[in-house]
PDB file of C-alpha atoms in Angstrom:
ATOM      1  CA  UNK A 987      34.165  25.998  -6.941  1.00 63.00           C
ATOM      2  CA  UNK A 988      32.704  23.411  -4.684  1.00 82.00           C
ATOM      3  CA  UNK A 989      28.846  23.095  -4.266  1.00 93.00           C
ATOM      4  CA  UNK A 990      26.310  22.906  -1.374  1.00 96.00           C
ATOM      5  CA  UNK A 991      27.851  19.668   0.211  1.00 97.00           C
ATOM      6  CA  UNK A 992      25.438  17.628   2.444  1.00 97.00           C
ATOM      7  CA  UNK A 993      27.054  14.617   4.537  1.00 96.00           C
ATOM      8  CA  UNK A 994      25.926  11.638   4.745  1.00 97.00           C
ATOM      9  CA  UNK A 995      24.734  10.515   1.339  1.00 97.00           C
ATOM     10  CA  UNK A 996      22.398   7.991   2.577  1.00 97.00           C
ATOM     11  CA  UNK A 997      21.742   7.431   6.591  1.00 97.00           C
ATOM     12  CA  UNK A 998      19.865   4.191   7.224  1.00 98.00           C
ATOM     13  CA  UNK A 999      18.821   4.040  11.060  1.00 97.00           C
ATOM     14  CA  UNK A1000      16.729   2.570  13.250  1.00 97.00           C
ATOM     15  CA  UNK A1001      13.575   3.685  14.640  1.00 97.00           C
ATOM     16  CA  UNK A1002      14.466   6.063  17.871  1.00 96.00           C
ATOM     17  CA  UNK A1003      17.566   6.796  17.127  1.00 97.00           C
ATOM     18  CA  UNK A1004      18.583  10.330  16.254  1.00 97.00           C
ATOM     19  CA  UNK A1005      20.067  11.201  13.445  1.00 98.00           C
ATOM     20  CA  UNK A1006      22.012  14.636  12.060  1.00 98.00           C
ATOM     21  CA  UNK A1007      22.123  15.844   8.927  1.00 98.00           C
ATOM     22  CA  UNK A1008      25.375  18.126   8.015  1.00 98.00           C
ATOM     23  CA  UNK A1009      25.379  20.740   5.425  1.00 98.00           C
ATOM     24  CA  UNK A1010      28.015  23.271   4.129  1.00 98.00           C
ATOM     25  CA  UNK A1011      26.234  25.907   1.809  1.00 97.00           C
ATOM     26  CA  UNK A1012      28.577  27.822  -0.779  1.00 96.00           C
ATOM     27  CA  UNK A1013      31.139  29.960   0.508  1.00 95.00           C
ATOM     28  CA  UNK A1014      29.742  33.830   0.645  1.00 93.00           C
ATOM     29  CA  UNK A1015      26.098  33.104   0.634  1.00 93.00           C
ATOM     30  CA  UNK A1016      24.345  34.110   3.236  1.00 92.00           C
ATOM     31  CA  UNK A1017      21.281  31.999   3.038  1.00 92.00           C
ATOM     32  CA  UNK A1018      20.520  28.836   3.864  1.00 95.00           C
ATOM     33  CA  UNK A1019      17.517  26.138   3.381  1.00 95.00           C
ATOM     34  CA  UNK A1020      16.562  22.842   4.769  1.00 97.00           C
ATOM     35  CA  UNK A1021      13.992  20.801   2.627  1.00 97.00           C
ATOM     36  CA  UNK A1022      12.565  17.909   2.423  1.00 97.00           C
ATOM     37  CA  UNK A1023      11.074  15.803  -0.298  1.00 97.00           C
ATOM     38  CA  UNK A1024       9.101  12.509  -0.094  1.00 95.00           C
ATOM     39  CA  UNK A1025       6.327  10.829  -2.840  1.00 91.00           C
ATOM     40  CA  UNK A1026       3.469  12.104  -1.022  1.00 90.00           C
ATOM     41  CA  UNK A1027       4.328  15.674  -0.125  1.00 90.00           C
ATOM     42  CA  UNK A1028       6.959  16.872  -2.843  1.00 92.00           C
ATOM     43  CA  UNK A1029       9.398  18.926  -2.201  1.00 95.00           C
ATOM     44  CA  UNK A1030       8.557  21.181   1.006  1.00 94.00           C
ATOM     45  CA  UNK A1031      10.762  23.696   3.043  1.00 94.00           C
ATOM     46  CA  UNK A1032      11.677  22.899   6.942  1.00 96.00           C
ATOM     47  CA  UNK A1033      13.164  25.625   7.992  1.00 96.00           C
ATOM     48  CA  UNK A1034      15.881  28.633   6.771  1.00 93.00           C
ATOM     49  CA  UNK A1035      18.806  30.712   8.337  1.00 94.00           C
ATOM     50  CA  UNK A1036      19.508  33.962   6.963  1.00 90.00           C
ATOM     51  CA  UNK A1037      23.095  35.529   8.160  1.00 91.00           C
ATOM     52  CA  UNK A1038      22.776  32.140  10.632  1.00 94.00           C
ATOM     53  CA  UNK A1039      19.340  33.370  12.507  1.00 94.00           C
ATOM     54  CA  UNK A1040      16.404  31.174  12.053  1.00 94.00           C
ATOM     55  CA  UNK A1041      14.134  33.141   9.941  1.00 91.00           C
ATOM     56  CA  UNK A1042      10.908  30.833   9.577  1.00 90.00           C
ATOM     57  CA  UNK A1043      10.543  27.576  10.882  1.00 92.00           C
ATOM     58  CA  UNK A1044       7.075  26.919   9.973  1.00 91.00           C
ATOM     59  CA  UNK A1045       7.670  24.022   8.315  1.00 91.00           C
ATOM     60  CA  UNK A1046       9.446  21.930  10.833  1.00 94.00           C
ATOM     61  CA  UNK A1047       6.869  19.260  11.078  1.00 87.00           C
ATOM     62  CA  UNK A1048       6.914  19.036  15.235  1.00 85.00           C
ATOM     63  CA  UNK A1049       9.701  19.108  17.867  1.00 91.00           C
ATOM     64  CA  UNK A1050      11.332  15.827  16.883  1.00 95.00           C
ATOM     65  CA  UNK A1051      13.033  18.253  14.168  1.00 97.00           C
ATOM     66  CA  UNK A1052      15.910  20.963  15.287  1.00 97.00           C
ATOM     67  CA  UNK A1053      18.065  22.408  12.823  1.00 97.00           C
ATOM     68  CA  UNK A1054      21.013  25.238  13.883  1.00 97.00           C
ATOM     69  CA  UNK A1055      23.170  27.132  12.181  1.00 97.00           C
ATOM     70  CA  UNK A1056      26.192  27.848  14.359  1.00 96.00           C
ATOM     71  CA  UNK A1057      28.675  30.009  11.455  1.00 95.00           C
ATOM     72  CA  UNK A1058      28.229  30.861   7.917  1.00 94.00           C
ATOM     73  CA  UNK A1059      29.631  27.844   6.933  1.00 95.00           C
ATOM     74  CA  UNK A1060      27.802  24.859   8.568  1.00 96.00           C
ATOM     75  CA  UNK A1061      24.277  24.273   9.198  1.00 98.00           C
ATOM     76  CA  UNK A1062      22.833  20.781  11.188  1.00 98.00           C
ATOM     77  CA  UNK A1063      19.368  19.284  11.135  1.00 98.00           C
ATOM     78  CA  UNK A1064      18.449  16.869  13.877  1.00 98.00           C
ATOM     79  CA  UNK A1065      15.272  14.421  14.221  1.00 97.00           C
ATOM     80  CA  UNK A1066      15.000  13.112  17.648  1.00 96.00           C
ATOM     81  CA  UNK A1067      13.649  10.221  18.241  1.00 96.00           C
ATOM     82  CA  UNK A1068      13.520   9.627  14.543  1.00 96.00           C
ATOM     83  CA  UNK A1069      10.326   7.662  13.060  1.00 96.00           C
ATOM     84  CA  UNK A1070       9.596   5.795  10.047  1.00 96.00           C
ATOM     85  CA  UNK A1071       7.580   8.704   8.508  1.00 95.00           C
ATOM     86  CA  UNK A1072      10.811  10.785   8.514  1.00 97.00           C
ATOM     87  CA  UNK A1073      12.277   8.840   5.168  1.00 97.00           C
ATOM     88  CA  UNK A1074      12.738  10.868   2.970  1.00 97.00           C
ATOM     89  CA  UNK A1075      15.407  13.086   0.665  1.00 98.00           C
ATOM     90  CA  UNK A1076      16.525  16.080   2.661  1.00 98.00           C
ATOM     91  CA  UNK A1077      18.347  18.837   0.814  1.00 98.00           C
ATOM     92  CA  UNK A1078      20.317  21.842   1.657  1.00 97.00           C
ATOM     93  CA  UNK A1079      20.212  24.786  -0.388  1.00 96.00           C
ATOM     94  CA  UNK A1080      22.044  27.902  -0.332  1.00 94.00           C
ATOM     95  CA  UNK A1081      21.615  31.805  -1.833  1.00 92.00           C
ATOM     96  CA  UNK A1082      23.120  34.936  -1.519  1.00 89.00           C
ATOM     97  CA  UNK A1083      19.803  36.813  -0.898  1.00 78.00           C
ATOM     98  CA  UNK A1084      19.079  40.040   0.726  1.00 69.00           C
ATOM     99  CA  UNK A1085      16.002  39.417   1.792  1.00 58.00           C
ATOM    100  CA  UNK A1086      13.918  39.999  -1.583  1.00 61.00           C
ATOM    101  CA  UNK A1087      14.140  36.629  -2.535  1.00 60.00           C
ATOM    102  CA  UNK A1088      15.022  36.679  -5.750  1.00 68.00           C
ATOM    103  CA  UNK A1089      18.305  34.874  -6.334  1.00 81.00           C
ATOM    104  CA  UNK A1090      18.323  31.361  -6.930  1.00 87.00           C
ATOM    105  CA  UNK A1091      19.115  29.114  -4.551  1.00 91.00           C
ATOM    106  CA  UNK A1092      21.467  26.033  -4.919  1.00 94.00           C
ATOM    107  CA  UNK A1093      20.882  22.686  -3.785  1.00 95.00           C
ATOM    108  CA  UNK A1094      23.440  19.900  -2.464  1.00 96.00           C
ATOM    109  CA  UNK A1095      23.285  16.718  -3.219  1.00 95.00           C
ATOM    110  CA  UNK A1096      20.820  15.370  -0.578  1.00 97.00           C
ATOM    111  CA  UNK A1097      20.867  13.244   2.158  1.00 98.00           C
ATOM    112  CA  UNK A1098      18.300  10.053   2.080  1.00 97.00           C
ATOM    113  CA  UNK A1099      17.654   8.853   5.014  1.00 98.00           C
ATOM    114  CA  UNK A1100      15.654   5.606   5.951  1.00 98.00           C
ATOM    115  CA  UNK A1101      14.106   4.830   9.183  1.00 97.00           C
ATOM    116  CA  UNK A1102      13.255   0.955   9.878  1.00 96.00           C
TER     117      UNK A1102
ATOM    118  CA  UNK B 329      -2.073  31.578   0.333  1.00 84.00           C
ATOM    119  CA  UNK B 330       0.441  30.818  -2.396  1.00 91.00           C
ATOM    120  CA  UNK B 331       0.861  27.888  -4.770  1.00 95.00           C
ATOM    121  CA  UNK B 332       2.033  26.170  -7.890  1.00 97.00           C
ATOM    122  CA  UNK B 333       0.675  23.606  -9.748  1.00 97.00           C
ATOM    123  CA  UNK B 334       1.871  21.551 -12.225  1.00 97.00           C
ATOM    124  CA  UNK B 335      -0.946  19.606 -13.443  1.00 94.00           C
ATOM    125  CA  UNK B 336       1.782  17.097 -15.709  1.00 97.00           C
ATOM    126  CA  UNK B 337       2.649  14.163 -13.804  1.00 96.00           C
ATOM    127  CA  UNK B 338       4.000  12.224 -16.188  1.00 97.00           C
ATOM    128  CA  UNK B 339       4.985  13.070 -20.079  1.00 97.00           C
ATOM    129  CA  UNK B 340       6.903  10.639 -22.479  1.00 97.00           C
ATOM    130  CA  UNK B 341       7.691  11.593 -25.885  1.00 97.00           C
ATOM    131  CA  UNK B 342      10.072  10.571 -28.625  1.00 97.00           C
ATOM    132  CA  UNK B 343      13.644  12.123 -29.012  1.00 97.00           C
ATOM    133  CA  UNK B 344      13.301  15.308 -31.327  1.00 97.00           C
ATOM    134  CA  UNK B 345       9.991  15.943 -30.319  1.00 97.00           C
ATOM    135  CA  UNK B 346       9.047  19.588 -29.015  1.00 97.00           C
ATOM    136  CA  UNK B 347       7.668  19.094 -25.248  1.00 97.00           C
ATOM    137  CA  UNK B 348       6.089  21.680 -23.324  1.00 98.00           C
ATOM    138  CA  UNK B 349       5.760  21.366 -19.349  1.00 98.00           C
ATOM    139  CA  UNK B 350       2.913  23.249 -17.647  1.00 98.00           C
ATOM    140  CA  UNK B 351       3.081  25.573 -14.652  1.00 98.00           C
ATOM    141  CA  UNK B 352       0.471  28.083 -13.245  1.00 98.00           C
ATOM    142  CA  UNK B 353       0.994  30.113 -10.072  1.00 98.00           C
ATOM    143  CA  UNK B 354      -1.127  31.389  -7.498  1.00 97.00           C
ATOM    144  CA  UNK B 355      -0.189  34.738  -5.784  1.00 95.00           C
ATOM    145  CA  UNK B 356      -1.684  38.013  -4.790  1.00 94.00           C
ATOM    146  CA  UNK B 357       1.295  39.812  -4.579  1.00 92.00           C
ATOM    147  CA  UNK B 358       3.005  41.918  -7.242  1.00 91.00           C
ATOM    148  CA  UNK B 359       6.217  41.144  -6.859  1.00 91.00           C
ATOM    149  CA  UNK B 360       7.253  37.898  -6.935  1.00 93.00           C
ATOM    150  CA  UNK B 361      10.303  35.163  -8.536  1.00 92.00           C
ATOM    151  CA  UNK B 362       9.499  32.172 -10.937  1.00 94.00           C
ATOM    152  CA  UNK B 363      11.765  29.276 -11.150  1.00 95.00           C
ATOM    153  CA  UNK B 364      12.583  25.994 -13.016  1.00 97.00           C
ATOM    154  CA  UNK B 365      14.748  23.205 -11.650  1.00 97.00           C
ATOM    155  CA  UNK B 366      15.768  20.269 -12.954  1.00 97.00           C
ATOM    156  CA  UNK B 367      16.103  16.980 -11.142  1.00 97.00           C
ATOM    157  CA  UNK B 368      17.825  14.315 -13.357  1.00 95.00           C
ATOM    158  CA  UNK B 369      17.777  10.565 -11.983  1.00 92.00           C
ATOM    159  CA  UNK B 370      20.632  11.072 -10.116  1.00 91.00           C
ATOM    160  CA  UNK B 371      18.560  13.129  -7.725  1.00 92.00           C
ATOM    161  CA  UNK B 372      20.524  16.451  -7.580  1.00 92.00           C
ATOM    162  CA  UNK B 373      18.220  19.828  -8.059  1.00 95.00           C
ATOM    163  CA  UNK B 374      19.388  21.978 -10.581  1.00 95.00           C
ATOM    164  CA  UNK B 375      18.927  25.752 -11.523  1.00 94.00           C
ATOM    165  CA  UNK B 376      17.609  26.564 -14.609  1.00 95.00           C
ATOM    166  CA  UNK B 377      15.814  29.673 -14.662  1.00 92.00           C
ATOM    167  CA  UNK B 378      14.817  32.506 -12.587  1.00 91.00           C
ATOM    168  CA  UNK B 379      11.988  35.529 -14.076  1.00 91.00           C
ATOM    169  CA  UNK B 380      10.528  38.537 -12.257  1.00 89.00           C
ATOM    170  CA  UNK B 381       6.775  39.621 -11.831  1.00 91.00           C
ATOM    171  CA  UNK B 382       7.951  42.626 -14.191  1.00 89.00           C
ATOM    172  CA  UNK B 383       9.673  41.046 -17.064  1.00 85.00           C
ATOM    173  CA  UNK B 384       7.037  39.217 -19.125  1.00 84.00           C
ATOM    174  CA  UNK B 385       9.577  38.429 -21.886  1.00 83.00           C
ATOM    175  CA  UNK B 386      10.194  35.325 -23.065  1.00 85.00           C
ATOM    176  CA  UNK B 387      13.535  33.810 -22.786  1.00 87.00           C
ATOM    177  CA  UNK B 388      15.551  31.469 -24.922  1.00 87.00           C
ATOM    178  CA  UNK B 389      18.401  29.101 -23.416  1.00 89.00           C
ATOM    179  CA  UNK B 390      19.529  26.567 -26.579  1.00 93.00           C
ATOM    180  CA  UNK B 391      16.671  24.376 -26.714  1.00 95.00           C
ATOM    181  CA  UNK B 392      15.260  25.146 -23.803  1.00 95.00           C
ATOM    182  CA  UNK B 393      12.563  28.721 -23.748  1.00 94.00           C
ATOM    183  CA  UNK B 394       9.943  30.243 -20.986  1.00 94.00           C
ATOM    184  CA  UNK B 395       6.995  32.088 -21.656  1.00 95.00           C
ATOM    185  CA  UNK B 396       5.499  33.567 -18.721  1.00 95.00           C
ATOM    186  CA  UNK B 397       1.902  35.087 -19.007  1.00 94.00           C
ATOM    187  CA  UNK B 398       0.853  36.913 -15.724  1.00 93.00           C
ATOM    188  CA  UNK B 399      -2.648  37.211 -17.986  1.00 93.00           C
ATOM    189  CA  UNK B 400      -2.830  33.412 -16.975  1.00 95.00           C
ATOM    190  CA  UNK B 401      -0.375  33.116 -14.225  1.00 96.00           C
ATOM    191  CA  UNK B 402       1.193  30.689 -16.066  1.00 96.00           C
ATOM    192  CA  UNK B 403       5.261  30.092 -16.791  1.00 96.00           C
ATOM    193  CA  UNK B 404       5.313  26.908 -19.222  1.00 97.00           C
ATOM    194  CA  UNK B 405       8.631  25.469 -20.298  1.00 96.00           C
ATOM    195  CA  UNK B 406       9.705  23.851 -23.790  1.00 96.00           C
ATOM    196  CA  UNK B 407      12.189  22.067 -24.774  1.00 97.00           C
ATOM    197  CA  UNK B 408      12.655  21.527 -28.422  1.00 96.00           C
ATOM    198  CA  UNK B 409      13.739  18.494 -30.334  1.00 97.00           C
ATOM    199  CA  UNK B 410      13.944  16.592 -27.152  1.00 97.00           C
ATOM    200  CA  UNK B 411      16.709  14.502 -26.062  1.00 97.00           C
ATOM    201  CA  UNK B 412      17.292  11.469 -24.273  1.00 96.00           C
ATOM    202  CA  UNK B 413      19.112  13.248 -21.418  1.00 96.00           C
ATOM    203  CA  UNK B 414      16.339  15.904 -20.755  1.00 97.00           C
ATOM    204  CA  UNK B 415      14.319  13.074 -18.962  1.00 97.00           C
ATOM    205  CA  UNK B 416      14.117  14.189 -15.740  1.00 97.00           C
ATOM    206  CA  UNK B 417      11.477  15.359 -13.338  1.00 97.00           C
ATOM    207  CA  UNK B 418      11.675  19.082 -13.734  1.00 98.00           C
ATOM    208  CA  UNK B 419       9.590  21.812 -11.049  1.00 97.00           C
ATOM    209  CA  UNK B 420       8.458  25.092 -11.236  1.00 97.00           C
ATOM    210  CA  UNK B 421       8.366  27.231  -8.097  1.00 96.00           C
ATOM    211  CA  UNK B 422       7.592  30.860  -6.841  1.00 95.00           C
ATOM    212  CA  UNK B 423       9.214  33.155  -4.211  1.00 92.00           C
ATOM    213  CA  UNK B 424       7.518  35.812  -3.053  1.00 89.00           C
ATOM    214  CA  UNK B 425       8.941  39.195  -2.557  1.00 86.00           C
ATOM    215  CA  UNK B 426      10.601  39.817   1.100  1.00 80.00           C
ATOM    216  CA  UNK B 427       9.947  36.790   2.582  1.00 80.00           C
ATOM    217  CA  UNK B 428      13.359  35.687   2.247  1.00 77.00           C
ATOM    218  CA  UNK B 429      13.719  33.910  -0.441  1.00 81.00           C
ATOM    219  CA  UNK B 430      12.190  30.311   0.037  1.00 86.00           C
ATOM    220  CA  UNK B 431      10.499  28.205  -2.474  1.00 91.00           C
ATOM    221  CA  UNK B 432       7.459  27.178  -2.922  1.00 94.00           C
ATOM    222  CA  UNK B 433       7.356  23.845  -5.187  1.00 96.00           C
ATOM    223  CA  UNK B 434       4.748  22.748  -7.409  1.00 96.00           C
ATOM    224  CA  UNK B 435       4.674  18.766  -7.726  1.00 96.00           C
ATOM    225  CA  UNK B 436       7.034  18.161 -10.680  1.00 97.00           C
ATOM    226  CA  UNK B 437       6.364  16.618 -13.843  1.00 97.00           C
ATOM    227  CA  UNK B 438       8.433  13.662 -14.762  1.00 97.00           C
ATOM    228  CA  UNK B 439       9.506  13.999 -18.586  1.00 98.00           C
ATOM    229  CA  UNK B 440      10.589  10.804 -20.294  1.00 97.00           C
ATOM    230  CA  UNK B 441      12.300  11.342 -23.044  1.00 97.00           C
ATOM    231  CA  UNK B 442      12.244   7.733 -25.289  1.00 97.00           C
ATOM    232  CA  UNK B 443      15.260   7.426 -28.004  1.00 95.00           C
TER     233      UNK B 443
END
């Protein structure tokens, strides 16, 4: 059974430029989380869908960052303009969860991006 | 406000070696999820474990057991008789009932397992 698959790998751009981040959770889960981890802050939830509806986005850091989730089976996270500060490891993670948040959630591989 | 802290950084031991890895929890609600993940050097996050406010037992994987002690809030990991391939930077995190399931990570403690 395939994973949480995250596209690209590694994203190296250039100051300004905006940048998406693709993610295809695990087919019949109905959850979905965007993270992000860096050295100073850890590992620290953006934003998550549940049955494709933004649920909490608290922890978008400020409007640069939009993330949608237009079907169960694809999710996007956007940073425009993007800024050095945004390197870091993003990760999607996905969960069949009914709300009670108990389930475990599965990660994809993660997308590191680097902004010059 | 919730939280986790893992107050490990860094561990290194020597292969064979019994390791435990810290984790205490901050929470004032009664229902909530513990969790360990792993994250070897090739970066992915993996699932290890997942315990319930209401099931204090301890659990046994192979090497790898859990105690969790709501006494101390605490859910501390151990793996015994080390190997090289459990270094890794593993992280305990809590979910808190009905709020949808995210995470809340402590900072990870990087184990370095030495042959």
């Amino acid at each position: 059974d395939a994973g949480v698959i995250q596209s690209p790998r590694h994203e190296v751009t250039e100051m300004g430029q905006e940048v998406t981040l693709r993610c295809k959770p695990i087919s019949g889960h109905n959850s979905l989380f965007w993270y992000r981890q860096t050295m100073m802050r850890g590992l620290e939830l953006l934003i998550y869908f549940n049955n494709n509806v933004p649920i909490d986005d608290s922890g978008m850091p400020e409007d640069r960052f939009s993330a949608k989730m237009p079907n169960a089976s694809f999710s996007t996270l956007k940073i425009q303009p993007s800024e050095p500060r945004d390197s870091a490891v993003y990760f999607c993670a996905s969960s069949f969860a009914t709300g009670a948040g108990y389930n475990e959630q599965f990660f994809g591989p993660g997308t590191r991006l680097t902004v010059l | 406000a919730q939280k986790v802290t893992q107050a490990q950084t860094e561990i290194s031991v020597v292969e064979k070696e019994d390791v435990t890895l810290d984790c205490v929890y901050e929470t004032r609600d009664t229902t909530y999820y513990l969790f360990w993940y792993k994250q070897p050097p090739s970066g992915e996050l993996v699932f290890l474990i997942r315990r319930n406010s209401f099931d204090e037992q301890n659990e046994i994987s192979g090497r790898y057991s859990w105690n969790f002690q709501k006494s101390t809030s605490s859910f501390n990991f151990t793996i015994t008789a080390s190997q090289v391939v459990d270094s890794a930077v593993y992280f305990c995190a809590l979910s808190i009932y009905n709020q949808g399931g995210k995470l809340i990570f402590g900072q990870g403690t990087e184990l370095s397992v030495k042959p």
